[in-house]
mmCIF file of C-alpha atoms in Angstrom:
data_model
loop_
_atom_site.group_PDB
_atom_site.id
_atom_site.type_symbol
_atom_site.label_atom_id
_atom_site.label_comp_id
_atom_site.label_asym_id
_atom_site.label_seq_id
_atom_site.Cartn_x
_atom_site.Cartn_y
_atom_site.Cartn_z
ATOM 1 C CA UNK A 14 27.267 38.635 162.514
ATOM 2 C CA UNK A 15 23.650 39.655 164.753
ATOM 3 C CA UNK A 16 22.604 42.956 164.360
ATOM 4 C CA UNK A 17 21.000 42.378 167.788
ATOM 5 C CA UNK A 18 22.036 44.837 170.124
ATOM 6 C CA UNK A 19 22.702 44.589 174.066
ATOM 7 C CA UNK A 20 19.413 45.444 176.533
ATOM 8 C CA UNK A 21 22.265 47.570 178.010
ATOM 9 C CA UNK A 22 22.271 49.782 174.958
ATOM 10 C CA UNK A 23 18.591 50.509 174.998
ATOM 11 C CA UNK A 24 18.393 53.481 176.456
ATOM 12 C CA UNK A 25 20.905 54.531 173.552
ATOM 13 C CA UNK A 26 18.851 53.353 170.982
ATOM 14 C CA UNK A 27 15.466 55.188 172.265
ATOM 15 C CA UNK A 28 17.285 58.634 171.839
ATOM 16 C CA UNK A 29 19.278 57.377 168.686
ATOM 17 C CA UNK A 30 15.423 57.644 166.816
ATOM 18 C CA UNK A 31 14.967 61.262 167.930
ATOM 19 C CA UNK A 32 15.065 63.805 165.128
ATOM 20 C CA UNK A 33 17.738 66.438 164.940
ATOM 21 C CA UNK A 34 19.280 67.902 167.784
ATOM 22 C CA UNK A 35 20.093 64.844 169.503
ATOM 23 C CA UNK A 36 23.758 65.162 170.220
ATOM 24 C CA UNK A 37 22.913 66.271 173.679
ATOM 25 C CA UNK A 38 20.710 63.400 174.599
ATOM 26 C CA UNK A 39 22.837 61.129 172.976
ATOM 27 C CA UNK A 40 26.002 62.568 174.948
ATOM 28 C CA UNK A 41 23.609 62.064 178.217
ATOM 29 C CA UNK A 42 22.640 58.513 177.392
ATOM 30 C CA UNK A 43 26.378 57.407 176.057
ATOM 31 C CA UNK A 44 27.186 59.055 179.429
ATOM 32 C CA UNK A 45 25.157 56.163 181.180
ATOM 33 C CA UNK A 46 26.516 53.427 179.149
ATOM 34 C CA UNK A 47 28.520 50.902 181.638
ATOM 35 C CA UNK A 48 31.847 49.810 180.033
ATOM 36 C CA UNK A 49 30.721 46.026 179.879
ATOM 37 C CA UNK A 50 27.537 47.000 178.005
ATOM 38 C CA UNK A 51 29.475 45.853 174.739
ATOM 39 C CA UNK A 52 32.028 43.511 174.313
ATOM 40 C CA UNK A 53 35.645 44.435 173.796
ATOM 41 C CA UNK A 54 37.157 43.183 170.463
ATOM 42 C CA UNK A 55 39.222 39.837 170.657
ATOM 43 C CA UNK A 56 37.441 38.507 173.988
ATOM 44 C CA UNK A 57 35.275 36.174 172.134
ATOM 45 C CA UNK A 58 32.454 37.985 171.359
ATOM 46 C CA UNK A 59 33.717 40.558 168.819
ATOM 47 C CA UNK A 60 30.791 39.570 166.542
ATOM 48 C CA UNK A 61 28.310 40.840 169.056
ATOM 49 C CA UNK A 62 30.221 44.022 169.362
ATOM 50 C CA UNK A 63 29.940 44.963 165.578
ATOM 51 C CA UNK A 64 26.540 43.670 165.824
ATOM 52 C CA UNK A 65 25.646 46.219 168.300
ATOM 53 C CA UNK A 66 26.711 49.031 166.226
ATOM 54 C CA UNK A 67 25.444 47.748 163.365
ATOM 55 C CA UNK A 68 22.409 47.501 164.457
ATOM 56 C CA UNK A 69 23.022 51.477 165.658
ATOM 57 C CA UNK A 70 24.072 52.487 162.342
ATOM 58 C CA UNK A 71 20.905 50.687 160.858
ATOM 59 C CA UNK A 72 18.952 53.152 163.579
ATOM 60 C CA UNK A 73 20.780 56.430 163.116
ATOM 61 C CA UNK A 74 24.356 57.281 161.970
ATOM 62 C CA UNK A 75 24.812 60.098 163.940
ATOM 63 C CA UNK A 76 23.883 58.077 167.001
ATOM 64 C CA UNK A 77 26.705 55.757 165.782
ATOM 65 C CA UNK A 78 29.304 58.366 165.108
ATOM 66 C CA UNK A 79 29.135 59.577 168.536
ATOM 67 C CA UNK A 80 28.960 55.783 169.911
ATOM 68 C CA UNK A 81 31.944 53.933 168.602
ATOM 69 C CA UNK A 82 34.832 56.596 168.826
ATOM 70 C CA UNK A 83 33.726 55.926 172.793
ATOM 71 C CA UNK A 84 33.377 52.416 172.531
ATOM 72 C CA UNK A 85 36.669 52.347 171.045
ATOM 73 C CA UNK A 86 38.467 54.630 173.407
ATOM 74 C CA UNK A 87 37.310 52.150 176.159
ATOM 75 C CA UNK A 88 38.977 49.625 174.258
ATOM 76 C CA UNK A 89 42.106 50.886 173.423
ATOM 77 C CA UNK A 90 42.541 51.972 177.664
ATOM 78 C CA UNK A 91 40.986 48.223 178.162
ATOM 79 C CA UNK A 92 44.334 46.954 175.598
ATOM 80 C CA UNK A 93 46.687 49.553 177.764
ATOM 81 C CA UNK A 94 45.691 47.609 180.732
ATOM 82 C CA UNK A 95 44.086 51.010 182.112
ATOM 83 C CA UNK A 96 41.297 50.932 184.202
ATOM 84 C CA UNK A 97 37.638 51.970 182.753
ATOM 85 C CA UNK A 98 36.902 55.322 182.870
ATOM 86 C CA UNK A 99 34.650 57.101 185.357
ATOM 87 C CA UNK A 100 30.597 56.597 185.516
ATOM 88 C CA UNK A 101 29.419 59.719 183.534
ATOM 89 C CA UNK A 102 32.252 60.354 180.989
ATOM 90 C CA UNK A 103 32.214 60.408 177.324
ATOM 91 C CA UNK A 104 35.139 59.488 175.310
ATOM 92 C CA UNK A 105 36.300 60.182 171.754
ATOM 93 C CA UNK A 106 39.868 59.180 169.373
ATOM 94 C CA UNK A 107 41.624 61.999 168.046
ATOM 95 C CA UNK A 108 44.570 60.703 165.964
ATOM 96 C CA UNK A 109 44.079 62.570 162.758
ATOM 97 C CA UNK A 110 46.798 64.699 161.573
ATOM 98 C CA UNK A 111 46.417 67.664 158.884
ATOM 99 C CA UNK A 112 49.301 69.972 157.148
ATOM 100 C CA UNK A 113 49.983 73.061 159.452
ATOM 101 C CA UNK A 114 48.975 71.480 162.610
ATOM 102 C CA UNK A 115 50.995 70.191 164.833
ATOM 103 C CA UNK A 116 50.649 68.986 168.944
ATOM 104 C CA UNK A 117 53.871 68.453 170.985
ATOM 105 C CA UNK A 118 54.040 66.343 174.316
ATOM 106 C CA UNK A 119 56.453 67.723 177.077
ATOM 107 C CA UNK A 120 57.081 65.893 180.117
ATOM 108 C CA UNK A 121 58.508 67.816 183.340
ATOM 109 C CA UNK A 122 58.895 67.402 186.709
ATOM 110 C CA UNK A 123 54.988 67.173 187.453
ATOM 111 C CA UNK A 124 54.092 65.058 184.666
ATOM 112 C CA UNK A 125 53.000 65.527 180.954
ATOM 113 C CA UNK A 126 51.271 68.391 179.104
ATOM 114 C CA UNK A 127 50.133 69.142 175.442
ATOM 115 C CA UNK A 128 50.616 72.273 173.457
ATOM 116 C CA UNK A 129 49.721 72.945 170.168
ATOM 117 C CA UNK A 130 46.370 72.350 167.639
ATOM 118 C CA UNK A 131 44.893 68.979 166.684
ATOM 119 C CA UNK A 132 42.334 68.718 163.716
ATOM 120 C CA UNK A 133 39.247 66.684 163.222
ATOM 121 C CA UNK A 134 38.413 66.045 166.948
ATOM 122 C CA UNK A 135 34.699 65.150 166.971
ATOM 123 C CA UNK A 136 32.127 67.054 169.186
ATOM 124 C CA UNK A 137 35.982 67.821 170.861
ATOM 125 C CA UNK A 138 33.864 70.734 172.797
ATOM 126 C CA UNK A 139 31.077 68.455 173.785
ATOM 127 C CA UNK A 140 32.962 65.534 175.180
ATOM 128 C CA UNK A 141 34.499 65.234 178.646
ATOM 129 C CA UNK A 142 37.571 63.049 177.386
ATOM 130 C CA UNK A 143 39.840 62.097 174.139
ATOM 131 C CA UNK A 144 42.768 59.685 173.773
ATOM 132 C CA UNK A 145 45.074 62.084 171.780
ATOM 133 C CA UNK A 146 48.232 61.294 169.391
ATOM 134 C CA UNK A 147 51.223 63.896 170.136
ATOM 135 C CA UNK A 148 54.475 64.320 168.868
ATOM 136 C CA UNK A 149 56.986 63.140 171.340
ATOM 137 C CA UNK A 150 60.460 63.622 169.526
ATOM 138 C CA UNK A 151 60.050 61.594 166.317
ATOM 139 C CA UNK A 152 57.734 59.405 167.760
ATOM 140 C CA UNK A 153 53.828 59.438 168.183
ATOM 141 C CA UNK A 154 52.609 58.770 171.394
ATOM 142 C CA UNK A 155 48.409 58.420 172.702
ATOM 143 C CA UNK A 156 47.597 60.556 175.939
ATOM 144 C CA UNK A 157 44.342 60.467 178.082
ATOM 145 C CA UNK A 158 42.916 64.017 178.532
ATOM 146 C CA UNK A 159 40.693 65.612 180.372
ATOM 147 C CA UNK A 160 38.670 67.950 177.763
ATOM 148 C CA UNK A 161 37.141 70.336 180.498
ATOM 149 C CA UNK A 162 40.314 72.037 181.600
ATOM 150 C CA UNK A 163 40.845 76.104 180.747
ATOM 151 C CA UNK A 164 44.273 74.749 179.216
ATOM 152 C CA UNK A 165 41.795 72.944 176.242
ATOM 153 C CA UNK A 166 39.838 75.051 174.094
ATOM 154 C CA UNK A 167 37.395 74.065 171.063
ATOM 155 C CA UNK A 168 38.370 76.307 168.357
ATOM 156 C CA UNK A 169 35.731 77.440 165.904
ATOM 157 C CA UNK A 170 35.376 75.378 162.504
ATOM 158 C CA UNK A 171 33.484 76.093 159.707
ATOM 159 C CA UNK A 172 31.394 72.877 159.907
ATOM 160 C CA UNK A 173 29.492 73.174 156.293
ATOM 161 C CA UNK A 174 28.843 68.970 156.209
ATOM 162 C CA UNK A 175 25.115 68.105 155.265
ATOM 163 C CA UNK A 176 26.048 64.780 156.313
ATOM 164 C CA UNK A 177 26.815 64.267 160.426
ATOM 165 C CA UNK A 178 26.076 67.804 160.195
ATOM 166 C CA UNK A 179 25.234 67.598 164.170
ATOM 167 C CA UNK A 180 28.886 65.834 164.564
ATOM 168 C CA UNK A 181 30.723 68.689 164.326
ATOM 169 C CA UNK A 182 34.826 68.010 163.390
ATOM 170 C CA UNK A 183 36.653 70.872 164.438
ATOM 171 C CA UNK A 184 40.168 71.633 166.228
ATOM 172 C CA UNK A 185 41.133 71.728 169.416
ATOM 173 C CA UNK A 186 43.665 73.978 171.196
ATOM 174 C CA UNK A 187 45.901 72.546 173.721
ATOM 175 C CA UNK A 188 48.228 75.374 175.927
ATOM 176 C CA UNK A 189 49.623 73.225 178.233
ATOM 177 C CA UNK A 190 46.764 70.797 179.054
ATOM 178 C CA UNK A 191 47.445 68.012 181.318
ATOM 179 C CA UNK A 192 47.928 64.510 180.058
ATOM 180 C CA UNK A 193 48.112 60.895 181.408
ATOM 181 C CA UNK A 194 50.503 58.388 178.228
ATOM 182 C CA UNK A 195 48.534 55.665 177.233
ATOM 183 C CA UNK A 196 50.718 53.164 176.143
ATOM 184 C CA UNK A 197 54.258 53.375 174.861
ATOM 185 C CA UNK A 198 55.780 55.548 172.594
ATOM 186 C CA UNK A 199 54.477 54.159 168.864
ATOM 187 C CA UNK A 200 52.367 51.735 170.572
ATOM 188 C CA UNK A 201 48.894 53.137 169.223
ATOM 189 C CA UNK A 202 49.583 52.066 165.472
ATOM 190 C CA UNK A 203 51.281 49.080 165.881
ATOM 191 C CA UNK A 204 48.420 47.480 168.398
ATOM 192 C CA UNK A 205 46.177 44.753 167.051
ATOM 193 C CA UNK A 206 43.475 46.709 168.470
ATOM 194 C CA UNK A 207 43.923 49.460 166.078
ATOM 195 C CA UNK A 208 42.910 47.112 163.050
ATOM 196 C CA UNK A 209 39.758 46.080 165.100
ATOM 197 C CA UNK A 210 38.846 49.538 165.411
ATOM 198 C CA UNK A 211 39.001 50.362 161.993
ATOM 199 C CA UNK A 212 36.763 47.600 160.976
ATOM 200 C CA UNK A 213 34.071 48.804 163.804
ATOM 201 C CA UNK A 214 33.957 51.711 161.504
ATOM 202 C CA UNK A 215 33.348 49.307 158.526
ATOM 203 C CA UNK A 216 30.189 47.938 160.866
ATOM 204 C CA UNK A 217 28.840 51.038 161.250
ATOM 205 C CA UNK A 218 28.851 51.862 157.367
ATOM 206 C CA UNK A 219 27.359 48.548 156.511
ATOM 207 C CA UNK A 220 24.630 48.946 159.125
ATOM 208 C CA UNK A 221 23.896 52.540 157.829
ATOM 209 C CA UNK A 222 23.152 50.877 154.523
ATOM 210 C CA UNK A 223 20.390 48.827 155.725
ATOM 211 C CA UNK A 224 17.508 50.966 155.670
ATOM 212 C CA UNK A 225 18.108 52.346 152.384
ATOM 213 C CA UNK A 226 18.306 48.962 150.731
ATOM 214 C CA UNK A 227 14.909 48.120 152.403
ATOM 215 C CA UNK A 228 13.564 51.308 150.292
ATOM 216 C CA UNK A 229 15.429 49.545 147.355
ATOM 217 C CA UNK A 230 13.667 46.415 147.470
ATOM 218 C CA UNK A 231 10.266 48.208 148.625
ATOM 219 C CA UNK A 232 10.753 49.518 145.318
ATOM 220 C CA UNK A 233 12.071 46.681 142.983
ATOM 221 C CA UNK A 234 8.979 44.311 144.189
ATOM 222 C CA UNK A 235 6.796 46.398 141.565
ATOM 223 C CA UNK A 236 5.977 44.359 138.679
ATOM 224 C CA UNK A 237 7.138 45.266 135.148
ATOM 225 C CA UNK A 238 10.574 46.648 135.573
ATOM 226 C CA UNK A 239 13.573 43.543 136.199
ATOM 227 C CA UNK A 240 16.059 46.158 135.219
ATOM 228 C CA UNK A 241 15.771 47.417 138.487
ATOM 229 C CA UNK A 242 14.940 44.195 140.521
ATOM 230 C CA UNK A 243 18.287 43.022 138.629
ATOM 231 C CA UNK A 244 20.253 45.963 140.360
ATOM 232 C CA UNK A 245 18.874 45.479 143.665
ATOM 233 C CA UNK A 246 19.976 41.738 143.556
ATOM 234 C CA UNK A 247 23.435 42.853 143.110
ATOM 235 C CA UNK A 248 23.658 45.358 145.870
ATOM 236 C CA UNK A 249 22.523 42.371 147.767
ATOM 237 C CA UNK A 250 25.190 39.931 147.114
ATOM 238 C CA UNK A 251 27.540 42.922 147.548
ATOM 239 C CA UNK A 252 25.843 43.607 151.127
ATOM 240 C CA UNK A 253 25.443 39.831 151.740
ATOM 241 C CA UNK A 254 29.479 39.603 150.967
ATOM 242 C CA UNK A 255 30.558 42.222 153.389
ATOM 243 C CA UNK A 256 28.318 41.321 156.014
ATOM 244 C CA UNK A 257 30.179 37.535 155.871
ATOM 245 C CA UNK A 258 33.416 39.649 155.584
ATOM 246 C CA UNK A 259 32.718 41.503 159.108
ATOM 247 C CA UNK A 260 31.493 37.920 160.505
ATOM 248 C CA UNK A 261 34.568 35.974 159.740
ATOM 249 C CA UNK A 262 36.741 38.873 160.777
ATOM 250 C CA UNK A 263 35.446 39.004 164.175
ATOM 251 C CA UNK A 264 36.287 35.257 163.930
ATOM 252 C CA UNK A 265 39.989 35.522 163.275
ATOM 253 C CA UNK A 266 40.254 38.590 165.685
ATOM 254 C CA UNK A 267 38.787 36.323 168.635
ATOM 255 C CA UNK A 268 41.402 33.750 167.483
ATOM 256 C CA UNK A 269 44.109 35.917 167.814
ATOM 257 C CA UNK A 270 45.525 36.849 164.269
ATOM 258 C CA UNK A 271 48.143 39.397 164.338
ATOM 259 C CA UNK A 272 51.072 41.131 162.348
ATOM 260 C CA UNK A 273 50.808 41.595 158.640
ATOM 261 C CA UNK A 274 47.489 38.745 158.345
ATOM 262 C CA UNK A 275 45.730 41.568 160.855
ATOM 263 C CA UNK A 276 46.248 44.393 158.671
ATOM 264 C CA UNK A 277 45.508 42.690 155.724
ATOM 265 C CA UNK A 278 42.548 41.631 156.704
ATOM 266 C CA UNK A 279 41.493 45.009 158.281
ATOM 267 C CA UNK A 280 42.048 46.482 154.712
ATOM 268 C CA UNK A 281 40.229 44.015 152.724
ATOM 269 C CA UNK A 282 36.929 44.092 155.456
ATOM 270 C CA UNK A 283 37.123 47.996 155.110
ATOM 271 C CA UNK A 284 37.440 48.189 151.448
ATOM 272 C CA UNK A 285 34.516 45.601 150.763
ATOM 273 C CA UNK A 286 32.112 46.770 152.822
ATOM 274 C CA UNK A 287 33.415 50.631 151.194
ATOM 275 C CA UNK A 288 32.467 49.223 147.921
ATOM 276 C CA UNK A 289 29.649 47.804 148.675
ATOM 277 C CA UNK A 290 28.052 51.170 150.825
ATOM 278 C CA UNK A 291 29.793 53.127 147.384
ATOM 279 C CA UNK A 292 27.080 50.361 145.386
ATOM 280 C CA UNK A 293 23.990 51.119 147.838
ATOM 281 C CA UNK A 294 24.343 54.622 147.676
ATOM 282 C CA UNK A 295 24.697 54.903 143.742
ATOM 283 C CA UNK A 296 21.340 52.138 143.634
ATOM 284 C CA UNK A 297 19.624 54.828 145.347
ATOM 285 C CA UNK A 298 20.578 57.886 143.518
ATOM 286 C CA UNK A 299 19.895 55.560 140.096
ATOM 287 C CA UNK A 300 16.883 53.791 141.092
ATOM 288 C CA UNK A 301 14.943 56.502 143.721
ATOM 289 C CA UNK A 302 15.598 59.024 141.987
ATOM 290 C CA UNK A 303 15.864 62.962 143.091
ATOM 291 C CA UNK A 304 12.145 62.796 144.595
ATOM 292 C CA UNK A 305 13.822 60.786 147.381
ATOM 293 C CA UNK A 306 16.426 62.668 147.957
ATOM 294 C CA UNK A 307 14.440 65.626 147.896
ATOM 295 C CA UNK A 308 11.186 65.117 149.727
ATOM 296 C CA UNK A 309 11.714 62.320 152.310
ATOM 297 C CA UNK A 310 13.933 64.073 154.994
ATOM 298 C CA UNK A 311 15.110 60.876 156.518
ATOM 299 C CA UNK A 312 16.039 59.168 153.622
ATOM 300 C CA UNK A 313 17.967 62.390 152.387
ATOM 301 C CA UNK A 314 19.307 62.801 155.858
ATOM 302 C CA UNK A 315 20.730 59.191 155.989
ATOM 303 C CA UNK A 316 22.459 59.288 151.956
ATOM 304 C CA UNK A 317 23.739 62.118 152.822
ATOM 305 C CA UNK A 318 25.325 60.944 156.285
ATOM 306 C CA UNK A 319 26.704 57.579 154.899
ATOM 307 C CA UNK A 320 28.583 59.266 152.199
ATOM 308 C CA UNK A 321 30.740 61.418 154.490
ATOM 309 C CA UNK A 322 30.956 58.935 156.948
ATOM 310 C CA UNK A 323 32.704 56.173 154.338
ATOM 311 C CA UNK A 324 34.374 58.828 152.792
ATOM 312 C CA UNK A 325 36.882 58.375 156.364
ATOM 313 C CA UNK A 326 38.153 55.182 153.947
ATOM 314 C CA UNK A 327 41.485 56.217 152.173
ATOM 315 C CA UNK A 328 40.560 53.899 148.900
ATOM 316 C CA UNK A 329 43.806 53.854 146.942
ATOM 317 C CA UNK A 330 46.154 54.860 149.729
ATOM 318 C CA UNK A 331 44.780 51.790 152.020
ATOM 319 C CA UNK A 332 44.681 49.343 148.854
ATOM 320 C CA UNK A 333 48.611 50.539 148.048
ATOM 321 C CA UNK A 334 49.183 49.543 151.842
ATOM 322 C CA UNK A 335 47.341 45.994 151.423
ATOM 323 C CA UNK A 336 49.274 45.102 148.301
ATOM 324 C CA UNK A 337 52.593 45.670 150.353
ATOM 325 C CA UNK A 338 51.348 43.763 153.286
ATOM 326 C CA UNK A 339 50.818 40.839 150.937
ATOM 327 C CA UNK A 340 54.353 39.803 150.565
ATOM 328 C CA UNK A 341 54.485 39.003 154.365
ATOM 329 C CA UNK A 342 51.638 36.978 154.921
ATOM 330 C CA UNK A 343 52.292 32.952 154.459
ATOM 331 C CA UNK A 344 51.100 31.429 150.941
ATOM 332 C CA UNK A 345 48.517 30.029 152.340
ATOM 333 C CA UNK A 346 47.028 33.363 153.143
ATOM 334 C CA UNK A 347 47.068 34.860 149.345
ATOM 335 C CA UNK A 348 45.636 31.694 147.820
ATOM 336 C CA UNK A 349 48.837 30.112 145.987
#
């Protein structure tokens, strides 16, 4: 896997260095990003695609938060067989569900509409679209919405996160909003595109880890302490592991895998490259020390960002779901 990203992302990456308050320029210059700019997953170039935001991650996380929920709503309309969205739009995924929420889709005579609350939209107020899961009966269903309209309001949230603090995850309020279905009823889980999303995520967490394991082995090439050099030669191979993880993944997704031998392998790429960002961040706490953390704002900035961004990985819930995926795959698949 390159962490080389596309010329057509460079006007991305200049703002992604900015300091804080960037949200705005990065909404304007993910604004300007053409839909081709970086490959869809499964076209033969999914490599390059988590190289790209990879290599964002390893710039700024917050730059890649806001960058690959819209990268991955242009892929899931891409899978629908929708067009691409207009020049100048900005897209995020809401799918997230939380106890005492609820959103409902109704269809009538003129066409659909949402009512009701949905949690943990990202920069929901910011953006000018969002692919959002509704109840339809029993069944979930995605709809394309239009985020400017009076009928959808960004509700206030108590946004406390020192990590992604500018990435503010708050609820949005839908009183009758018009909506466009994307896909079929149910059709948003059970896509092979929603396993490729989830491991873009994992790209972005091992690209985030990058720069502090430079500071890591900035660190262990001192003389006199192999404790330490010993630690940082572990987080390596545990780096070095995931990284060949994401690279054989975007492999098998160009190839085609599908069904249970999809999900399994979204859940093992996932939970490696969890452990391994779990490793990094513990080598720095360990072997920086709380000067780091403490007086180097970027550094502090970037620990701090990583750990709520992995912290999206539902460890033993996604490892219980891997173990039962195991008794459909062929033999061949679980080694025996």
């Amino acid at each position: 896997m390159t962490t080389s990203a596309p010329t057509a992302l460079a006007g991305y990456e200049e703002v992604a260095t900015e300091s804080p308050g960037r949200v705005g320029p990065l909404l304007d210059a993910l604004s300007r990003i053409q839909p081709e700019a970086v490959p869809l997953p499964g076209g033969g170039r999914t490599a390059e695609r988590f190289g790209a935001l990879s290599r964002i991650a390893a710039i700024d996380l917050t730059a890649a938060r806001v960058l690959e929920p819209h990268l991955d709503a242009l892929a899931i309309l891409a899978e629908a067989g929708l067009p691409h969205p207009a020049e100048g739009t900005t897209w995020g995924v809401f799918a997230a569900e939380a106890p005492g929420t609820a959103l409902e889709a109704v269809r009538d005579a003129d066409g659909w509409t949402l009512d009701g609350v949905k949690p943990w939209c990202s920069l929901g107020g910011r953006l000018t679209h969002g692919l959002v899961t509704a109840s339809v009966g029993e069944d979930r269903r995605m709809f394309a919405v239009d985020l400017r309209q009076d009928a959808v309001t960004a509700e206030p949230a108590a946004w406390v996160a020192r990590g992604l603090a500018e990435v503010e995850s708050g609820p949005l309020r839908f009183q009758g909003a018009a909506a466009e279905p994307v896909g079929e009823a149910g059709w948003y889980l059970e896509r092979p595109g929603f396993r490729w999303g989830g491991i873009g995520v994992a790209a972005c967490w091992w690209g985030g880890c990058l720069p502090l394991f430079r500071a890591l082995t900035q660190r262990a090439a001192a003389p006199g302490n192999p404790l330490l050099a010993a630690r940082v030669g572990e987080l390596y191979r545990a780096l070095e592991s995931a990284r060949l993880q994401l690279e054989h993944a975007a492999g098998l997704i160009d190839d085609g895998v599908a069904g249970d031998d999809a999900a399994a392998l979204a859940h093992t790429v996932r939970g490696a490259v969890a452990d391994a960002v779990v490793l990094t961040l513990a080598a720095v706490r360990d072997l920086l020390g709380p000067a780091a953390l403490a007086f180097d704002e970027g550094h502090a900035r970037r620990a701090a960002d990583l750990e709520l961004y992995v912290s999206q990985y539902h460890r033993g819930r996604d490892d219980e779901s891997l173990a039962k995926r195991l008794a459909g795959l062929d033999a061949r698949s679980v080694w025996w």
